[in-house]
Short mmCIF file of C-alpha atoms and ligand atoms in Angstrom, two decimals:
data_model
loop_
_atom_site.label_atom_id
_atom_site.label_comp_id
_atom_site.label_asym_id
_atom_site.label_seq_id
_atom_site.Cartn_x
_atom_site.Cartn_y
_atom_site.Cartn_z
CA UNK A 736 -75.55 -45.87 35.17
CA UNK A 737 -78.93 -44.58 36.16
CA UNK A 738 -79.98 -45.55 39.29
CA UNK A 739 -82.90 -43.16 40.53
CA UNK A 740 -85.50 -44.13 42.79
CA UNK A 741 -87.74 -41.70 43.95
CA UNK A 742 -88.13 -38.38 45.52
CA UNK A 743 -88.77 -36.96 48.77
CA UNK A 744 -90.04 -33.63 49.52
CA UNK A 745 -92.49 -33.20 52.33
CA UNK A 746 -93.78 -28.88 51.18
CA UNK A 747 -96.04 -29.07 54.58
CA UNK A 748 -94.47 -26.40 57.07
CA UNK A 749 -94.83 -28.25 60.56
CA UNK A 750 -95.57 -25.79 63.73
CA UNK A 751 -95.52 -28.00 66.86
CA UNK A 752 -95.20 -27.62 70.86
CA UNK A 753 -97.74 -27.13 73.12
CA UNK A 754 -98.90 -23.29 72.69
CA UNK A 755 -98.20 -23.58 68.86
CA UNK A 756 -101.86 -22.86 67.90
CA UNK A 757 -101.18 -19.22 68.68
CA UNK A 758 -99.40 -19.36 65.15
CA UNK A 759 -102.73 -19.32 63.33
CA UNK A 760 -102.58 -15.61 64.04
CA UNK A 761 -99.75 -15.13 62.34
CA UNK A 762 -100.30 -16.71 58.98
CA UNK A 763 -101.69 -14.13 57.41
CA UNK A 764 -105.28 -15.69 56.87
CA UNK A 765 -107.94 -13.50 55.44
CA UNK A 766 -111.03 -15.13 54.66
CA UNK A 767 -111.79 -18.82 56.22
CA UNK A 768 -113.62 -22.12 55.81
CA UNK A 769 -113.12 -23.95 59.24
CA UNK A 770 -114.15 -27.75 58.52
CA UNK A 771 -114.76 -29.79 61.65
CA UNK A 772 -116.72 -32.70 63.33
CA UNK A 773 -120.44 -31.62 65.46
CA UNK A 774 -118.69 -33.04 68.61
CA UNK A 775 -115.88 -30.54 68.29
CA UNK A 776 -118.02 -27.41 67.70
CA UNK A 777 -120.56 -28.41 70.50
CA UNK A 778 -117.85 -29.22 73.01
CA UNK A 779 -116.65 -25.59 72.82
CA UNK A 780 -113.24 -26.78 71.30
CA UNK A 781 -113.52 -25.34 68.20
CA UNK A 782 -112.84 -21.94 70.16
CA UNK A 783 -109.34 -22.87 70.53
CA UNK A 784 -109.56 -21.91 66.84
CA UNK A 785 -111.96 -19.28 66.85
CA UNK A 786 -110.50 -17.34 69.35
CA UNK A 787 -106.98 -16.93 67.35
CA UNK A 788 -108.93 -15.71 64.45
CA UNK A 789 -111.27 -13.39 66.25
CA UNK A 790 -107.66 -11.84 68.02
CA UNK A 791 -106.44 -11.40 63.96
CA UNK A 792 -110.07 -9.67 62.94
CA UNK A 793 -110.11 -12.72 60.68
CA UNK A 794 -113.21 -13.98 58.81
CA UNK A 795 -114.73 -17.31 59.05
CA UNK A 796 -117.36 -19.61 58.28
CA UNK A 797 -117.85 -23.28 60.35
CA UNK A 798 -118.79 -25.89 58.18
CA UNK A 799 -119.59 -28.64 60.86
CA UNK A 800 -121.16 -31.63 59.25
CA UNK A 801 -118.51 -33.78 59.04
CA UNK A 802 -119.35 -37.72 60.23
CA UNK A 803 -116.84 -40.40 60.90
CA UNK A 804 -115.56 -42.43 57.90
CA UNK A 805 -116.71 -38.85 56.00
CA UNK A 806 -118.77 -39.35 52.87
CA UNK A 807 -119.03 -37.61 49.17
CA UNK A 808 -122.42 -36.54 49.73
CA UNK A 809 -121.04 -34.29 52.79
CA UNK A 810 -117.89 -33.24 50.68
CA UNK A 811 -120.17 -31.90 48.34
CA UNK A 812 -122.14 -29.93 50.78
CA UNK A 813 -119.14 -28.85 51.92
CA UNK A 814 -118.08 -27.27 48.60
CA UNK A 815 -121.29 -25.62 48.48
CA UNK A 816 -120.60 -24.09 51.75
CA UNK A 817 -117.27 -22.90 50.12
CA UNK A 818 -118.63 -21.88 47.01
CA UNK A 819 -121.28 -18.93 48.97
CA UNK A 820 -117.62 -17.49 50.55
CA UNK A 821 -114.94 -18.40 48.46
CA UNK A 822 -112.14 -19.34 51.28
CA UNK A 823 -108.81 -17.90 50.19
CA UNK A 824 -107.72 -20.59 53.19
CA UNK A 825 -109.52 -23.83 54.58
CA UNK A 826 -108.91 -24.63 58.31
CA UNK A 827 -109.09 -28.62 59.15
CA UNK A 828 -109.64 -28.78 62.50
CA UNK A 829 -110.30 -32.59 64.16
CA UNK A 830 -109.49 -35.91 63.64
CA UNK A 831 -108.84 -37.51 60.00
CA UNK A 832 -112.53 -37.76 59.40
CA UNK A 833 -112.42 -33.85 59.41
CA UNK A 834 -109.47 -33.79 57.65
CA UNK A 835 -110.24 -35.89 55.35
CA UNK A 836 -113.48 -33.75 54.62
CA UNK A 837 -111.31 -30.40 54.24
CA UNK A 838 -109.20 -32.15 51.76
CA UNK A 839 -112.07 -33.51 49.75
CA UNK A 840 -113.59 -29.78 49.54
CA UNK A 841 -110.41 -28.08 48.57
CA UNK A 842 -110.04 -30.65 45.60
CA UNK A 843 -113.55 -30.41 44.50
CA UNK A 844 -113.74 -26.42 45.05
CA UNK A 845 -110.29 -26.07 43.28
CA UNK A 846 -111.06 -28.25 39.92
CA UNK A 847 -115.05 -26.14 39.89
CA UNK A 848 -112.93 -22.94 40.35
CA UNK A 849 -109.78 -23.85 38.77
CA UNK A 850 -111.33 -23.29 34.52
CA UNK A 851 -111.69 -19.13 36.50
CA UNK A 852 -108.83 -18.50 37.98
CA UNK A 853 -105.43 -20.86 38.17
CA UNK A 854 -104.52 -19.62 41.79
CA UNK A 855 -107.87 -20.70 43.36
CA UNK A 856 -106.76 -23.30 45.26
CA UNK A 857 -107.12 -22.33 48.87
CA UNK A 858 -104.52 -22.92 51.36
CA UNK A 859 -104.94 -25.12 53.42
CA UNK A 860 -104.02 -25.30 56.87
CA UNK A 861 -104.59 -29.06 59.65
CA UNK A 862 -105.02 -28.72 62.96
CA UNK A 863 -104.81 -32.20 63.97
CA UNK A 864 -106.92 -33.29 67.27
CA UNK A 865 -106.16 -36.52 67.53
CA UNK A 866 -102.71 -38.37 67.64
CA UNK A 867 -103.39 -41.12 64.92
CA UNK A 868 -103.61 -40.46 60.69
CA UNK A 869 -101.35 -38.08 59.78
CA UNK A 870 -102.97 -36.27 57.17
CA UNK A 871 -101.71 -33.10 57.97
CA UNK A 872 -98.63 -34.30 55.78
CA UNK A 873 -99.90 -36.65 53.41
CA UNK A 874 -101.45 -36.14 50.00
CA UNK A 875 -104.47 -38.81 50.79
CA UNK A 876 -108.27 -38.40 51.66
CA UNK A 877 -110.40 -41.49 52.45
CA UNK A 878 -113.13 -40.51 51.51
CA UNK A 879 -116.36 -43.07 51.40
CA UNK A 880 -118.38 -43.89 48.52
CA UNK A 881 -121.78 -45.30 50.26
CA UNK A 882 -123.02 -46.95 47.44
CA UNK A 883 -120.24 -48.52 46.97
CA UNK A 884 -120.14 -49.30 51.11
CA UNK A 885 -115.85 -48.45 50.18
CA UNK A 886 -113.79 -46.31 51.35
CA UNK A 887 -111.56 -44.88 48.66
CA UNK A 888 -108.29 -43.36 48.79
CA UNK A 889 -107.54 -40.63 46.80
CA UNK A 890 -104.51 -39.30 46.13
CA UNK A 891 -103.42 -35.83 44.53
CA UNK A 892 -100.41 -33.34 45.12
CA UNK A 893 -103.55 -30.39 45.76
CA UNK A 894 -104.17 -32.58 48.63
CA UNK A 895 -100.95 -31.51 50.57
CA UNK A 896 -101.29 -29.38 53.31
CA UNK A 897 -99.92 -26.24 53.34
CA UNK A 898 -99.41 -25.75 57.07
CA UNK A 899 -99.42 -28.11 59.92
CA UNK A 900 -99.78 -27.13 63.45
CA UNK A 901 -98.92 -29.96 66.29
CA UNK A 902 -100.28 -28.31 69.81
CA UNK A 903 -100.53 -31.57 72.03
CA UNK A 904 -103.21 -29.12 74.23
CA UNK A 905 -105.85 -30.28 72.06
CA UNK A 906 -105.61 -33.82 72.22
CA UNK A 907 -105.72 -33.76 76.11
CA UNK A 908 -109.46 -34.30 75.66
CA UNK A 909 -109.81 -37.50 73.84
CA UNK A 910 -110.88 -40.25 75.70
CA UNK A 911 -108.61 -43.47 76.44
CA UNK A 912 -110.24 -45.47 73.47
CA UNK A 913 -109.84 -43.48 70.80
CA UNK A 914 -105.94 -42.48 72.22
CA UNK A 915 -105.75 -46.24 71.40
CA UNK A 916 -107.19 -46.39 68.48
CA UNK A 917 -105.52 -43.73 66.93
CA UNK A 918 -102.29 -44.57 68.33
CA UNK A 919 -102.51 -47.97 67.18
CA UNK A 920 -102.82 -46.83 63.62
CA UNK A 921 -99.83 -44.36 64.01
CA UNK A 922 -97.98 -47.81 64.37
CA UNK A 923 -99.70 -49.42 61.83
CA UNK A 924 -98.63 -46.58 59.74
CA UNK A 925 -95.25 -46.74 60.11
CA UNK A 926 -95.04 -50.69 60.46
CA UNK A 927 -96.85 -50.11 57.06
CA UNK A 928 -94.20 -47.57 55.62
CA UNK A 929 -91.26 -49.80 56.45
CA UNK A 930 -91.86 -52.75 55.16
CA UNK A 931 -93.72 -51.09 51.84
CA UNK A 932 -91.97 -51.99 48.34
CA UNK A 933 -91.11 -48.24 48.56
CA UNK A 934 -89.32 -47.75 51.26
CA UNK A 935 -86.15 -45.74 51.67
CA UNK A 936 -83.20 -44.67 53.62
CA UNK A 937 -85.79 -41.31 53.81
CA UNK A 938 -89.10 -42.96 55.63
CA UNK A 939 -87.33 -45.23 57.27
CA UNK A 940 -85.69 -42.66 59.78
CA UNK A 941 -89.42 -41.33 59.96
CA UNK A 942 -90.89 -44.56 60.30
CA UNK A 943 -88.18 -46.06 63.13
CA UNK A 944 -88.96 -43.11 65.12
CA UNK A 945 -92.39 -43.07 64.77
CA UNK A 946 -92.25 -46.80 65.87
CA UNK A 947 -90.28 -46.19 69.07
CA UNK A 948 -91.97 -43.72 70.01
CA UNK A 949 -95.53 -45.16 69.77
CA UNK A 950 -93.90 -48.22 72.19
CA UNK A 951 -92.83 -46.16 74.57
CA UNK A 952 -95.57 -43.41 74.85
CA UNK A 953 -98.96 -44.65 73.81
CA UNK A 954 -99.38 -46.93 76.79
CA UNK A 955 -98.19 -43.50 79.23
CA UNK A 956 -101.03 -41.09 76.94
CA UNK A 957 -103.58 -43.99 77.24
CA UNK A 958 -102.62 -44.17 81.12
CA UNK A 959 -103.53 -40.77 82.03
CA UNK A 960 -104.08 -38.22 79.34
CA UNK A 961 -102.98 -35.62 81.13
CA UNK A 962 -99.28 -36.78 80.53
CA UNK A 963 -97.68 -34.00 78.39
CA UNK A 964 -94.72 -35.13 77.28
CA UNK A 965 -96.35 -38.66 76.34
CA UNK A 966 -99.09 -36.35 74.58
CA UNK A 967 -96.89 -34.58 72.39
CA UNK A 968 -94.50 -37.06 71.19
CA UNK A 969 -97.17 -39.14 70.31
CA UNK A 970 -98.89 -36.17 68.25
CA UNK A 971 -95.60 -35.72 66.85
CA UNK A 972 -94.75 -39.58 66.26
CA UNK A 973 -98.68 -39.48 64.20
CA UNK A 974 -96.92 -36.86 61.72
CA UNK A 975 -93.75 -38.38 61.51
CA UNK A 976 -95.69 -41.61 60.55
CA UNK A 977 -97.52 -39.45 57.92
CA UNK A 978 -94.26 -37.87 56.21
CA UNK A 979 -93.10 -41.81 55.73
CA UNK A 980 -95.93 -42.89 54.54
CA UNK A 981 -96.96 -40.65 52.07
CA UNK A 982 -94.03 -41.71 50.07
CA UNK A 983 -94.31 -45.08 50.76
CA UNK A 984 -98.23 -45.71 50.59
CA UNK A 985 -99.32 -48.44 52.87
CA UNK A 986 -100.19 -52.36 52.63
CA UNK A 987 -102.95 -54.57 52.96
CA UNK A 988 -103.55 -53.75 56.41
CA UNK A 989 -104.94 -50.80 55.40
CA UNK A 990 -106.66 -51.78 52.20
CA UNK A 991 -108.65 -54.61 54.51
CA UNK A 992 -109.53 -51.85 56.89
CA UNK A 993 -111.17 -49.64 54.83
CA UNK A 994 -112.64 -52.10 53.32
CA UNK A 995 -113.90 -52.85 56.79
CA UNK A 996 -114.79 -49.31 57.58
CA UNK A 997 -116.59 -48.86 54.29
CA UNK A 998 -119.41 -51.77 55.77
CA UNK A 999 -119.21 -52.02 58.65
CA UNK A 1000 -117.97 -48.35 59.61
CA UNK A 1001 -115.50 -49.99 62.78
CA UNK A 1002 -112.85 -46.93 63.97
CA UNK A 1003 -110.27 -47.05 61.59
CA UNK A 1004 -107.15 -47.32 63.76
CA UNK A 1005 -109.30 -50.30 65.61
CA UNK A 1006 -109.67 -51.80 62.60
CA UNK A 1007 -105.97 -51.69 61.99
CA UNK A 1008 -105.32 -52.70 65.07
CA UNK A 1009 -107.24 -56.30 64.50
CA UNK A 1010 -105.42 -56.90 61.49
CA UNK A 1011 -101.68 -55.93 62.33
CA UNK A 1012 -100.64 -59.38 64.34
CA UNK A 1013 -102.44 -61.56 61.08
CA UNK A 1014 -100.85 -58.99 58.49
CA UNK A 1015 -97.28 -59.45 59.94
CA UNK A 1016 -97.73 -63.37 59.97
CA UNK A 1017 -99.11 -62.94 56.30
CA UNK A 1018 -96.33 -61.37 55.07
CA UNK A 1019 -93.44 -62.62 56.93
CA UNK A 1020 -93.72 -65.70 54.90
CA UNK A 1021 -92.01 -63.71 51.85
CA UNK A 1022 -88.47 -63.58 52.90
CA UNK A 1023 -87.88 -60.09 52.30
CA UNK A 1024 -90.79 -58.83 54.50
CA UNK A 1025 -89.66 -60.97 57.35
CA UNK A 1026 -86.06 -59.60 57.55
CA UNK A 1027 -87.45 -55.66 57.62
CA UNK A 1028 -90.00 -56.81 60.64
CA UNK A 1029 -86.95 -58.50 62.34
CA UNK A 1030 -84.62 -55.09 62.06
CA UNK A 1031 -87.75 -53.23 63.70
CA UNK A 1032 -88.12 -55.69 66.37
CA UNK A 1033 -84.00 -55.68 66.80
CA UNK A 1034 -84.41 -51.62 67.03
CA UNK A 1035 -86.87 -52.37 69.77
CA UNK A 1036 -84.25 -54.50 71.62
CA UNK A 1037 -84.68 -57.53 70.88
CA UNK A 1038 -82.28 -59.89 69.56
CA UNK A 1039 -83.04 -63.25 68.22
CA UNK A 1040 -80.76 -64.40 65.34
CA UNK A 1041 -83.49 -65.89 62.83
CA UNK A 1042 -85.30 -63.12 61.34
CA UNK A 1043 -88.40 -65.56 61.21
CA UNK A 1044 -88.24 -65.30 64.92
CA UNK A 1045 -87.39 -61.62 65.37
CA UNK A 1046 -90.32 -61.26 63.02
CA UNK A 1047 -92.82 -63.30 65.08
CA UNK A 1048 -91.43 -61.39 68.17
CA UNK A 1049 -92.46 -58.42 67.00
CA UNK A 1050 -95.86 -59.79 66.24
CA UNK A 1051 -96.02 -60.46 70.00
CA UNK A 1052 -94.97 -56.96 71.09
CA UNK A 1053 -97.49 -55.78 68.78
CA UNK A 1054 -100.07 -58.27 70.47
CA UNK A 1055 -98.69 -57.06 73.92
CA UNK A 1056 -98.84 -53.21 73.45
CA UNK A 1057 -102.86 -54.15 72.14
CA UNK A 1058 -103.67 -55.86 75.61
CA UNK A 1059 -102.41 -52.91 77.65
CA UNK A 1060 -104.49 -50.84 75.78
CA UNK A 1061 -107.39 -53.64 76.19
CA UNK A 1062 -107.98 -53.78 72.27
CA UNK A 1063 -109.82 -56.07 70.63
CA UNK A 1064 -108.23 -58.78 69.46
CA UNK A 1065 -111.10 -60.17 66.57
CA UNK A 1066 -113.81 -58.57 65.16
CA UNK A 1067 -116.58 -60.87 67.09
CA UNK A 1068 -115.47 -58.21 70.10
CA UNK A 1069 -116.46 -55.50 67.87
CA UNK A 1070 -119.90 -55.90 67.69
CA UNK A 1071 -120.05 -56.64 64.03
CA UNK A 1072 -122.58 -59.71 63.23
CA UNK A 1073 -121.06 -62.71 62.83
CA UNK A 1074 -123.34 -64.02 60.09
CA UNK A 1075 -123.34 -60.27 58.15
CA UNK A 1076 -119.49 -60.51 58.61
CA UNK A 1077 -119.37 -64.33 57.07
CA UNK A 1078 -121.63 -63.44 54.42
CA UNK A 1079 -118.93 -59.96 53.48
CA UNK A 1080 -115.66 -62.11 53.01
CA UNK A 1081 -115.79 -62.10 49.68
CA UNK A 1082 -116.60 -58.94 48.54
CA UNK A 1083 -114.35 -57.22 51.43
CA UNK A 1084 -111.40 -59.34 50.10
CA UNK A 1085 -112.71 -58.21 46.68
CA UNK A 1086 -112.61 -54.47 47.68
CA UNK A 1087 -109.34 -54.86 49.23
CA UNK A 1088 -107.51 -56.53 46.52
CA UNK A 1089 -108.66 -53.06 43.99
CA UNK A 1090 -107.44 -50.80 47.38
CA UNK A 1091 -104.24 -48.68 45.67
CA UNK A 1092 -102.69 -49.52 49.03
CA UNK A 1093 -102.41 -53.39 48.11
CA UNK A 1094 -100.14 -52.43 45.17
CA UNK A 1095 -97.16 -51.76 47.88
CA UNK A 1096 -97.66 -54.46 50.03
CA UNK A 1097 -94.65 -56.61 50.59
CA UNK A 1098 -95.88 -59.65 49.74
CA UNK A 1099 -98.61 -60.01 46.76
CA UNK A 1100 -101.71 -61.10 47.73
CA UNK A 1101 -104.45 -63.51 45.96
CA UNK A 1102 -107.87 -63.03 46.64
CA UNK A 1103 -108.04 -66.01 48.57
CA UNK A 1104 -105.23 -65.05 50.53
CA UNK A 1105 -107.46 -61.83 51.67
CA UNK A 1106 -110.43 -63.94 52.08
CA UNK A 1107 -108.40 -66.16 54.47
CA UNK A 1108 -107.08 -63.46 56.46
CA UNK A 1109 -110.15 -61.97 57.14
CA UNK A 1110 -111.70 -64.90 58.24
CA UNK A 1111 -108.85 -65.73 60.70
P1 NAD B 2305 -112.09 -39.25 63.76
O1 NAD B 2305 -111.65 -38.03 63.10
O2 NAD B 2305 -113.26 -39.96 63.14
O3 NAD B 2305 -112.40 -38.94 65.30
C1 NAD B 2305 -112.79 -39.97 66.19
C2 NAD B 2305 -113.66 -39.40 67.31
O4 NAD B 2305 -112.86 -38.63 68.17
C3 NAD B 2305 -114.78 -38.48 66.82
O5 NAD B 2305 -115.94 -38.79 67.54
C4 NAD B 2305 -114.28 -37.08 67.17
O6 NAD B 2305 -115.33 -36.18 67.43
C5 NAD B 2305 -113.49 -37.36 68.43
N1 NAD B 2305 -112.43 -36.41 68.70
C6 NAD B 2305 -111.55 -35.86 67.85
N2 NAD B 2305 -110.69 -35.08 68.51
C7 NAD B 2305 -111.04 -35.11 69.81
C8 NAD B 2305 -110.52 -34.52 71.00
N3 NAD B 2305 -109.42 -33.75 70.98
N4 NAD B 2305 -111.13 -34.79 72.17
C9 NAD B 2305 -112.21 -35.60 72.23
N5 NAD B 2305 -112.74 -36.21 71.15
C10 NAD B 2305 -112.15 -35.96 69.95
O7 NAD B 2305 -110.92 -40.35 63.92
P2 NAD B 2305 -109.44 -40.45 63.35
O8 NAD B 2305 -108.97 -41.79 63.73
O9 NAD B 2305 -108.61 -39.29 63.71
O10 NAD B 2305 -109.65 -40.40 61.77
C11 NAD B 2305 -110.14 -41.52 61.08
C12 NAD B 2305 -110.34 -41.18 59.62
O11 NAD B 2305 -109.11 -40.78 59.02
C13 NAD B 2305 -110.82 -42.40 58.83
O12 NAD B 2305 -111.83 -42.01 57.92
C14 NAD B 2305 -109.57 -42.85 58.10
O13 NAD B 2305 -109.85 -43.56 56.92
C15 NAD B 2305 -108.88 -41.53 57.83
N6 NAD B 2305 -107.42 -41.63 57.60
C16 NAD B 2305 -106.87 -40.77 56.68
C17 NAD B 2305 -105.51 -40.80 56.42
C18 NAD B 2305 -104.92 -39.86 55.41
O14 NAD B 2305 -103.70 -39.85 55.17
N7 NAD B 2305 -105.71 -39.01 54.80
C19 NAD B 2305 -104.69 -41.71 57.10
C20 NAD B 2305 -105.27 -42.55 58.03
C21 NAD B 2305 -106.64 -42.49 58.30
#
C-alpha cells in the first residue's frame, strides 16, 4: 500500500530573540543588496542593519523604492540595481511589501544570470519588521501586476529564504494599526493553514500555536508596544504561521484579499481581517471545514458539543479579538467608494476564483458564491 502525502522541509535557518540581529555579522556576507521600504531608510532604522555590516567591513548597496502592495515595474528596477553590483547575498529588510520585493529581484536576477553561471542565485537573507506575513519562510511573493489591478502569487522553491532573523527590537516601532493589521493576518494565516485541503499532522502543530498565541498576545502588543514578551511571540507566532502555510497554501480569504489589494490597494492583513468572520461562515457549511474550525475553537477553550456551534463560536472570538483591536468590520469603514466597490464585484470575484490560493480552500467556491461574499 502506498499511502504518501506530502513533504515537509522548511531549509530556512531561523535566528530569533531579541539581540539576534547581531548574527548578520556572522554570516559570512560579502557583497550586499539591502531591499527596503523609503519609510524605513528615512526613519534611521535601516541602521540597525547597516551598522552590523559596517562592524563586518561588509559591502552594500540600499535599494529603497519599495511601495506597499510592491509592483513589477519596481522589481524590475530593482534587478537593475542588482545587475550594476551583482549581490552574492540580498538583505530583505521590512515588512512583506519589502520582502516581497527582495524575493521578486532574486528570481528575476537569478533566471537573467542563471544561462552564466548555475550558482548565481544570491542568498538571501529576511529581516522581518513587522509581526504579520511570514515570508521569511515561505516560498511566495505577491507581487502586483497594475494592469492587471491583481495581485499575483508566485510561487518557486528560489523563493525560499535562506536565513531568517526574528529580533522583536525592530518591531517596537510600528504603530498600533498596523500591529493589528499584521497580526490579524498572522491568524488568518494559520486559520487558513488548518483548515486548507492540505493540511497535516506537520502545520497543524505550527498552525495551533500560531493561533494561540495570536489570542493571547496581539491584544497585549497592540496595548502598549513596548511589551516584549507580547512582541516577540507574536514575531515568532508570524513565522510559525509562515512554516504552516507554505505547505498548506491558503483559502479564499486570501485570494479575495488580494484581489482587494490589487484595486483598491486596502492593507493586506486589514483586508483579511474583513473577510475572516464571512469566510468561516462560508465554509463551515461543508461539513468537513466546520469540524476543523470547531477543534480550533475547542483548543481555545471552548466546548460546545455541535461542531456547527463550536464553529460559529470561533467566528465570534474572531469578531471579538477584531473589536479590541477596533478593526473594521466592512469595507464601507475603509474608505473604499461604495459605488466603485459595487461596480468591482464581479471582476474581484472573477480575480479571486483564478487566485492559486482558491484551489485549497475547504469548501469549493462558484463565482457567485465569491460575488456574494463580497457583497455581504
Ligand atoms: P508592509 O510591508 O506594506 O508595511 C506596512 C507599513 O508599515 C509600511 O508603511 C512600512 O513602512 C511600515 N513599517 C514596517 N515596519 C515598521 C516598523 N518596524 N515600524 C514602523 N513602521 C513599519 O506591510 P505587511 O503587512 O508586512 O506586508 C504586506 C505585504 O505582504 C502585502 O503585499 C501582502 O500581499 C504580502 N504578503 C506576502 C506573503 C508571502 O508569503 N510572501 C504573505 C502574506 C502577505
Amino acid at each position: 500500500m502506498v499511502n504518501w502525502r506530502g513533504s515537509f522541509c522548511v531549509p530556512t535557518r531561523i535566528h530569533y530573540g531579541l539581540g539576534s540581529l547581531e548574527v548578520l555579522a556572522q554570516i559570512g556576507i560579502k557583497n550586499a543588496l539591502i531591499v527596503s521600504d523609503p519609510f524605513l531608510v528615512k526613519s534611521g532604522m535601516i541602521k540597525n542593519v547597516t551598522e552590523q555590516l559596517d562592524k563586518a567591513n561588509i559591502s552594500y548597496t540600499i535599494f529603497s523604492d519599495v511601495v506597499p502592495d510592491p509592483t513589477v515595474a519596481v522589481v524590475v528596477s530593482g534587478v537593475a540595481a542588482a545587475q550594476k553590483i551583482l549581490p552574492e547575498t540580498i538583505i530583505a529588510f521590512g515588512g512583506g511589501s519589502a520582502i516581497d520585493t527582495a524575493k521578486g529581484i532574486l528570481y528575476f536576477y537569478a533566471c537573467i544570470n542563471e544561462e552564466k553561471n548555475e550558482e548565481s542565485k544570491p542568498r538571501l537573507i529576511v529581516i522581518p519588521t513587522t509581526s504579520g506575513t511570514g515570508s521569511e519562510v515561505t516560498d511566495f511573493a505577491v507581487i502586483t501586476d497594475e494592469k492587471a489591478k491583481a495581485k499575483i502569487p508566485l510561487r518557486d522553491k528560489k523563493l525560499m529564504p535562506n536565513h531568517a532573523i526574528l529580533d522583536a527590537n525592530l518591531v517596537r516601532s510600528l504603530p498600533p494599526t498596523v500591529t493589528a493589521d499584521t497580526g490579524i493576518d498572522v491568524l488568518t494565516h494559520a486559520i487558513e493553514a488548518y483548515v486548507s485541503t492540505l493540511a497535516s499532522d506537520f502545520t497543524d502543530a505550527l498552525a495551533e500555536k500560531a493561533i494561540r498565541i495570536v489570542f493571547d498576545y496581539l491584544p497585549k502588543s497592540y496595548q502598549n508596544g513596548n511589551d516584549d514578551e507580547a512582541r516577540v511571540r507574536m514575531h515568532d507566532a508570524s513565522t510559525l504561521a509562515g512554516m504552516a502555510f507554505t505547505h498548506t497554501s491558503l483559502g479564499i480569504n486570501h485570494s479575495m484579499a488580494h484581489a482587494l489589494g490589487g484595486r483598491f490597494h486596502i492593507p493586506h492583513g486589514r483586508a483579511n481581517g474583513i473577510l475572516l468572520p464571512y469566510v468561516i461562515d462560508y465554509n463551515s457549511k461543508e461539513e468537513k471545514a466546520a469540524v476543523r474550525y470547531a477543534e480550533i475553537s475547542r483548543l481555545l477553550g471552548l466546548n460546545y458539543m455541535s461542531d456547527i456551534y463550536a464553529a460559529k463560536e470561533l467566528r465570534n472570538m474572531v469578531i471579538k479579538l477584531k473589536e479590541n483591536l477596533e478593526m473594521p468590520s466592512c469595507f464601507k469603514e475603509t474608505g473604499i467608494p461604495e459605488a466603485d466597490f459595487l461596480a468591482s464585484i464581479e471582476a474581484l470575484a472573477a480575480t479571486a476564483m483564478r487566485d492559486s490560493c482558491t484551489q485549497t480552500n475547504p469548501r469549493v467556491p462558484t463565482q457567485e458564491d465569491l460575488e456574494k461574499l463580497f457583497k455581504k
